[in-house]
mmCIF file of C-alpha atoms in Angstrom:
data_model
loop_
_atom_site.group_PDB
_atom_site.id
_atom_site.type_symbol
_atom_site.label_atom_id
_atom_site.label_comp_id
_atom_site.label_asym_id
_atom_site.label_seq_id
_atom_site.Cartn_x
_atom_site.Cartn_y
_atom_site.Cartn_z
ATOM 1 C CA MET A 11 109.940 119.668 75.101
ATOM 2 C CA MET A 12 110.024 119.522 78.860
ATOM 3 C CA ASN A 13 112.660 120.053 81.540
ATOM 4 C CA GLU A 14 110.709 119.536 84.762
ATOM 5 C CA PRO A 15 107.121 118.492 85.488
ATOM 6 C CA GLU A 16 104.605 121.368 85.511
ATOM 7 C CA LYS A 17 107.205 123.824 84.256
ATOM 8 C CA SER A 18 107.314 125.473 80.835
ATOM 9 C CA ASP A 19 110.556 125.840 78.946
ATOM 10 C CA SER A 20 112.248 129.177 78.554
ATOM 11 C CA ALA A 21 112.263 130.910 75.207
ATOM 12 C CA ILE A 22 113.993 129.205 72.268
ATOM 13 C CA VAL A 23 114.931 130.919 69.041
ATOM 14 C CA ALA A 24 116.325 129.061 66.060
ATOM 15 C CA LYS A 25 119.549 130.683 64.922
ATOM 16 C CA ASN A 26 119.905 129.077 61.509
ATOM 17 C CA PRO A 27 117.432 130.353 58.899
ATOM 18 C CA ALA A 28 115.816 127.734 56.699
ATOM 19 C CA ASN A 29 116.613 127.705 53.005
ATOM 20 C CA LYS A 30 114.496 129.880 50.716
ATOM 21 C CA VAL A 31 112.809 131.815 53.515
ATOM 22 C CA ALA A 32 112.067 135.403 52.607
ATOM 23 C CA SER A 33 114.098 137.898 54.585
ATOM 24 C CA ALA A 34 110.971 139.804 55.580
ATOM 25 C CA ALA A 35 108.994 136.826 56.857
ATOM 26 C CA VAL A 36 107.834 137.620 60.360
ATOM 27 C CA GLU A 37 108.249 135.235 63.278
ATOM 28 C CA TRP A 38 109.884 132.645 61.054
ATOM 29 C CA VAL A 39 112.193 131.891 63.932
ATOM 30 C CA GLU A 40 110.481 131.025 67.139
ATOM 31 C CA PRO A 41 109.906 134.148 69.275
ATOM 32 C CA ARG A 42 108.227 133.034 72.494
ATOM 33 C CA ALA A 43 107.798 134.996 75.698
ATOM 34 C CA GLY A 44 110.997 136.880 76.412
ATOM 35 C CA THR A 45 112.653 136.315 73.040
ATOM 36 C CA LYS A 46 113.952 138.928 70.649
ATOM 37 C CA GLY A 47 112.571 137.525 67.427
ATOM 38 C CA ASN A 48 111.536 139.290 64.257
ATOM 39 C CA THR A 49 108.155 140.312 65.647
ATOM 40 C CA GLY A 50 108.486 143.912 64.518
ATOM 41 C CA GLN A 51 108.889 143.107 60.842
ATOM 42 C CA PRO A 52 106.028 143.331 58.330
ATOM 43 C CA ARG A 53 104.039 140.154 57.756
ATOM 44 C CA THR A 54 104.945 139.637 54.131
ATOM 45 C CA GLN A 55 104.211 136.369 52.352
ATOM 46 C CA ARG A 56 106.646 135.079 49.771
ATOM 47 C CA THR A 57 104.055 133.923 47.264
ATOM 48 C CA GLN A 58 101.592 136.748 47.739
ATOM 49 C CA ARG A 59 103.901 139.601 48.670
ATOM 50 C CA ARG A 60 102.114 142.452 46.885
ATOM 51 C CA ALA A 61 98.648 141.405 48.064
ATOM 52 C CA SER A 62 99.822 140.846 51.624
ATOM 53 C CA VAL A 63 100.797 144.478 52.072
ATOM 54 C CA SER A 64 97.718 145.971 50.390
ATOM 55 C CA PRO A 65 96.153 148.796 52.426
ATOM 56 C CA GLY A 66 92.901 146.883 52.912
ATOM 57 C CA LEU A 67 94.539 143.761 54.299
ATOM 58 C CA GLU A 68 96.866 145.872 56.438
ATOM 59 C CA ARG A 69 93.849 147.572 58.024
ATOM 60 C CA ILE A 70 92.331 144.170 58.758
ATOM 61 C CA ARG A 71 95.615 142.994 60.247
ATOM 62 C CA ASN A 72 95.911 146.004 62.524
ATOM 63 C CA ALA A 73 92.302 145.770 63.681
ATOM 64 C CA ALA A 74 92.676 142.027 64.367
ATOM 65 C CA ARG A 75 95.776 142.654 66.483
ATOM 66 C CA GLN A 76 94.212 145.442 68.502
ATOM 67 C CA ARG A 77 90.767 143.895 68.990
ATOM 68 C CA LYS A 78 91.093 140.188 69.600
ATOM 69 C CA LYS A 79 87.346 139.558 69.548
ATOM 70 C CA GLU A 80 86.555 141.706 66.535
ATOM 71 C CA GLN A 81 84.164 140.072 64.049
ATOM 72 C CA PHE A 82 84.826 141.178 60.479
ATOM 73 C CA THR A 83 81.624 141.566 58.494
ATOM 74 C CA ALA A 84 82.983 142.857 55.165
ATOM 75 C CA LEU A 85 85.782 140.714 53.752
ATOM 76 C CA LEU A 86 84.885 139.368 50.324
ATOM 77 C CA HIS A 87 85.571 142.661 48.533
ATOM 78 C CA HIS A 88 89.234 142.185 49.487
ATOM 79 C CA VAL A 89 89.299 139.199 47.111
ATOM 80 C CA THR A 90 90.261 141.366 44.160
ATOM 81 C CA VAL A 91 91.426 140.511 40.659
ATOM 82 C CA GLU A 92 94.952 141.441 41.781
ATOM 83 C CA LEU A 93 94.777 139.025 44.713
ATOM 84 C CA LEU A 94 93.447 136.270 42.443
ATOM 85 C CA ARG A 95 96.311 136.936 40.038
ATOM 86 C CA ASP A 96 98.869 136.661 42.830
ATOM 87 C CA ALA A 97 97.233 133.408 43.944
ATOM 88 C CA PHE A 98 97.420 131.998 40.415
ATOM 89 C CA LEU A 99 101.080 132.944 40.000
ATOM 90 C CA ALA A 100 101.875 131.210 43.294
ATOM 91 C CA LEU A 101 100.593 127.853 42.031
ATOM 92 C CA LYS A 102 102.944 125.135 40.818
ATOM 93 C CA ARG A 103 103.279 125.312 37.048
ATOM 94 C CA ARG A 104 103.588 121.564 36.514
ATOM 95 C CA ALA A 105 101.072 120.319 39.077
ATOM 96 C CA ALA A 106 98.560 117.674 38.022
ATOM 97 C CA SER A 107 95.152 118.950 36.936
ATOM 98 C CA GLY A 108 91.996 118.351 38.962
ATOM 99 C CA VAL A 109 88.601 117.121 37.799
ATOM 100 C CA ASP A 110 88.287 120.107 35.445
ATOM 101 C CA GLY A 111 91.349 118.954 33.478
ATOM 102 C CA VAL A 112 92.636 122.548 33.337
ATOM 103 C CA THR A 113 96.392 122.993 33.686
ATOM 104 C CA TRP A 114 98.273 126.094 34.787
ATOM 105 C CA GLN A 115 99.360 126.684 31.177
ATOM 106 C CA ASP A 116 95.777 126.364 29.906
ATOM 107 C CA TYR A 117 94.544 129.016 32.320
ATOM 108 C CA GLU A 118 97.533 131.290 31.759
ATOM 109 C CA ALA A 119 96.804 131.453 28.031
ATOM 110 C CA GLY A 120 93.747 133.630 28.668
ATOM 111 C CA LEU A 121 94.681 134.771 32.139
ATOM 112 C CA GLU A 122 93.200 138.265 32.368
ATOM 113 C CA GLY A 123 89.852 137.287 30.920
ATOM 114 C CA ASN A 124 89.731 134.163 33.089
ATOM 115 C CA LEU A 125 90.501 136.153 36.241
ATOM 116 C CA GLN A 126 87.922 138.817 35.462
ATOM 117 C CA ASP A 127 85.282 136.128 34.924
ATOM 118 C CA LEU A 128 86.289 134.268 38.089
ATOM 119 C CA HIS A 129 86.238 137.459 40.144
ATOM 120 C CA ALA A 130 82.758 138.327 38.876
ATOM 121 C CA ARG A 131 81.443 134.860 39.783
ATOM 122 C CA VAL A 132 82.963 134.999 43.256
ATOM 123 C CA GLN A 133 81.484 138.433 43.955
ATOM 124 C CA ARG A 134 78.038 137.514 42.555
ATOM 125 C CA GLY A 135 77.942 134.249 44.493
ATOM 126 C CA THR A 136 77.690 132.115 41.340
ATOM 127 C CA TYR A 137 81.124 130.521 41.724
ATOM 128 C CA ARG A 138 80.810 126.756 42.255
ATOM 129 C CA ALA A 139 83.394 124.516 43.870
ATOM 130 C CA LEU A 140 84.287 121.263 42.093
ATOM 131 C CA PRO A 141 84.963 117.898 43.757
ATOM 132 C CA VAL A 142 88.520 117.077 44.733
ATOM 133 C CA SER A 143 90.170 114.364 42.642
ATOM 134 C CA ARG A 144 91.548 111.698 44.966
ATOM 135 C CA ARG A 145 94.592 109.662 44.106
ATOM 136 C CA PHE A 146 96.629 107.334 46.265
ATOM 137 C CA ILE A 147 100.398 107.340 46.682
ATOM 138 C CA PRO A 148 102.352 104.498 48.314
ATOM 139 C CA LYS A 149 103.816 104.930 51.802
ATOM 140 C CA PRO A 150 107.046 103.312 53.066
ATOM 141 C CA ASP A 151 105.040 100.941 55.297
ATOM 142 C CA GLY A 152 103.178 99.529 52.304
ATOM 143 C CA LYS A 153 99.972 101.456 52.912
ATOM 144 C CA GLU A 154 98.620 104.224 50.697
ATOM 145 C CA ARG A 155 98.235 107.901 51.456
ATOM 146 C CA PRO A 156 95.226 109.642 49.888
ATOM 147 C CA LEU A 157 96.161 112.734 47.916
ATOM 148 C CA GLY A 158 93.535 115.322 46.962
ATOM 149 C CA ILE A 159 94.016 117.308 43.745
ATOM 150 C CA THR A 160 91.898 120.468 43.663
ATOM 151 C CA ALA A 161 90.567 122.058 40.480
ATOM 152 C CA LEU A 162 92.623 125.033 39.331
ATOM 153 C CA GLU A 163 90.050 127.793 39.939
ATOM 154 C CA ASP A 164 89.291 126.352 43.371
ATOM 155 C CA GLN A 165 92.995 126.565 44.201
ATOM 156 C CA ILE A 166 93.088 130.195 43.075
ATOM 157 C CA VAL A 167 90.080 131.281 45.130
ATOM 158 C CA GLN A 168 91.201 129.277 48.157
ATOM 159 C CA ARG A 169 94.634 130.921 48.145
ATOM 160 C CA ALA A 170 93.077 134.370 47.849
ATOM 161 C CA VAL A 171 90.670 133.729 50.733
ATOM 162 C CA VAL A 172 93.534 132.317 52.818
ATOM 163 C CA ALA A 173 95.429 135.589 52.300
ATOM 164 C CA VAL A 174 92.446 137.509 53.675
ATOM 165 C CA LEU A 175 91.914 135.138 56.610
ATOM 166 C CA SER A 176 95.637 135.163 57.413
ATOM 167 C CA ALA A 177 95.421 138.920 57.961
ATOM 168 C CA ILE A 178 93.012 138.117 60.816
ATOM 169 C CA TYR A 179 94.460 134.962 62.311
ATOM 170 C CA GLU A 180 98.225 135.430 61.974
ATOM 171 C CA GLY A 181 98.166 137.848 64.910
ATOM 172 C CA ASP A 182 96.631 135.143 67.092
ATOM 173 C CA PHE A 183 99.226 132.432 66.462
ATOM 174 C CA LEU A 184 102.085 131.886 68.877
ATOM 175 C CA GLY A 185 105.703 132.108 67.800
ATOM 176 C CA PHE A 186 106.282 128.381 68.118
ATOM 177 C CA SER A 187 103.426 127.493 65.758
ATOM 178 C CA TYR A 188 104.660 126.506 62.288
ATOM 179 C CA GLY A 189 102.054 124.400 60.496
ATOM 180 C CA PHE A 190 100.350 125.823 57.387
ATOM 181 C CA ARG A 191 101.541 129.375 58.048
ATOM 182 C CA PRO A 192 102.857 131.806 55.411
ATOM 183 C CA GLY A 193 106.611 132.138 55.221
ATOM 184 C CA ARG A 194 107.192 129.080 57.420
ATOM 185 C CA SER A 195 108.043 125.459 56.775
ATOM 186 C CA GLN A 196 108.996 122.242 58.519
ATOM 187 C CA HIS A 197 112.629 123.336 58.170
ATOM 188 C CA ASP A 198 112.001 126.303 60.477
ATOM 189 C CA ALA A 199 110.446 123.997 63.066
ATOM 190 C CA LEU A 200 113.391 121.600 62.818
ATOM 191 C CA ASP A 201 115.838 124.487 63.237
ATOM 192 C CA ALA A 202 114.061 125.602 66.412
ATOM 193 C CA LEU A 203 113.984 122.028 67.692
ATOM 194 C CA ALA A 204 117.710 121.554 67.000
ATOM 195 C CA CYS A 205 118.501 124.856 68.703
ATOM 196 C CA GLY A 206 116.426 123.898 71.728
ATOM 197 C CA ILE A 207 118.024 120.487 72.077
ATOM 198 C CA GLY A 208 121.503 121.950 71.693
ATOM 199 C CA THR A 209 121.147 124.803 74.192
ATOM 200 C CA THR A 210 118.647 123.554 76.788
ATOM 201 C CA PRO A 211 118.827 120.555 79.154
ATOM 202 C CA VAL A 212 116.145 118.283 77.683
ATOM 203 C CA ASN A 213 114.945 115.085 79.294
ATOM 204 C CA TRP A 214 111.989 114.214 77.080
ATOM 205 C CA ILE A 215 110.838 114.852 73.528
ATOM 206 C CA LEU A 216 107.219 113.904 72.896
ATOM 207 C CA ASP A 217 105.900 113.219 69.401
ATOM 208 C CA ALA A 218 102.135 113.068 69.027
ATOM 209 C CA ASP A 219 99.794 112.970 66.063
ATOM 210 C CA ILE A 220 96.010 112.923 65.694
ATOM 211 C CA ARG A 221 95.018 110.010 63.502
ATOM 212 C CA SER A 222 93.110 111.020 60.326
ATOM 213 C CA PHE A 223 92.520 114.485 61.759
ATOM 214 C CA PHE A 224 91.465 116.168 58.522
ATOM 215 C CA ASP A 225 89.226 113.251 57.578
ATOM 216 C CA GLN A 226 87.333 113.295 60.851
ATOM 217 C CA ILE A 227 87.212 116.942 61.912
ATOM 218 C CA ASP A 228 83.678 118.134 62.669
ATOM 219 C CA GLN A 229 82.904 120.559 59.855
ATOM 220 C CA THR A 230 79.968 122.124 61.715
ATOM 221 C CA TRP A 231 82.188 123.108 64.612
ATOM 222 C CA LEU A 232 84.913 124.202 62.207
ATOM 223 C CA VAL A 233 82.525 126.733 60.647
ATOM 224 C CA LYS A 234 81.257 127.846 64.064
ATOM 225 C CA PHE A 235 84.831 128.477 65.138
ATOM 226 C CA LEU A 236 85.415 130.512 61.971
ATOM 227 C CA GLU A 237 82.316 132.592 62.648
ATOM 228 C CA HIS A 238 83.803 133.925 65.894
ATOM 229 C CA ARG A 239 85.991 136.213 63.761
ATOM 230 C CA VAL A 240 84.426 136.061 60.296
ATOM 231 C CA GLY A 241 81.023 137.696 60.111
ATOM 232 C CA ASP A 242 80.899 137.994 56.314
ATOM 233 C CA GLU A 243 78.374 135.328 55.346
ATOM 234 C CA ARG A 244 79.660 135.342 51.769
ATOM 235 C CA VAL A 245 83.058 134.106 52.943
ATOM 236 C CA ILE A 246 81.408 131.513 55.173
ATOM 237 C CA ARG A 247 79.415 130.283 52.162
ATOM 238 C CA LEU A 248 82.642 129.912 50.182
ATOM 239 C CA VAL A 249 84.160 127.779 52.927
ATOM 240 C CA ARG A 250 81.016 125.655 53.089
ATOM 241 C CA LYS A 251 81.166 125.134 49.311
ATOM 242 C CA TRP A 252 84.674 123.716 49.602
ATOM 243 C CA LEU A 253 83.740 121.519 52.544
ATOM 244 C CA MET A 254 80.713 120.131 50.715
ATOM 245 C CA ALA A 255 82.281 119.752 47.251
ATOM 246 C CA GLY A 256 83.049 116.095 47.832
ATOM 247 C CA VAL A 257 85.752 113.777 46.543
ATOM 248 C CA LEU A 258 85.937 112.018 43.167
ATOM 249 C CA VAL A 259 87.550 108.548 43.263
ATOM 250 C CA GLU A 260 87.850 106.607 39.992
ATOM 251 C CA GLY A 261 84.979 108.533 38.441
ATOM 252 C CA MET A 262 82.620 108.046 41.396
#
């Protein structure tokens, strides 16, 4: 939003909390420069609360805040059985299965043994990512939106790695950034937008989108960007496995 050319807006903080937002979620309202947001609260995720406050991840979080150019060379050992369990429990129980055909209930039936085996494969480097199953859902304009369904174990490991990476990168995000962040949703962004429109003289609202961004992003540069902060080659290899796993469409 913009008031005058070449001039940034003053701070805006949404006053109405979104539904189902954890009370301890940090920066879930929009603390910008000069605001009095919840920046002093612990960064606790709703779906991975216990793992998010583990001593190891807290040390990473503190180091990332204090040393903005720190490269972390030992991260994979933070992907523990406990973190994998939290990631599994955060998944949707009734979600469609991926190419492996394994449902949440199937995996839960032998959960502890499955998690121990998965953890061992991740740590040994023998874990293999499966292709994403692509399905298409209709859009209001008559077109179709591609939907990727990830295999269950890939979802578990991805969530666990995201928890570790979030300990590094959450300290770098600005208060008005909402997309794909723990404890935030589109409702929080809409609350901040409504608050800004209602309390600030606004002349223009600009809506912009990058067409097919995730389809066309340069994966080589994506990994290079990650390597600025992530020096653990084992984690980089995991990310590369997911990027290279491919997509399965109608059996091809």
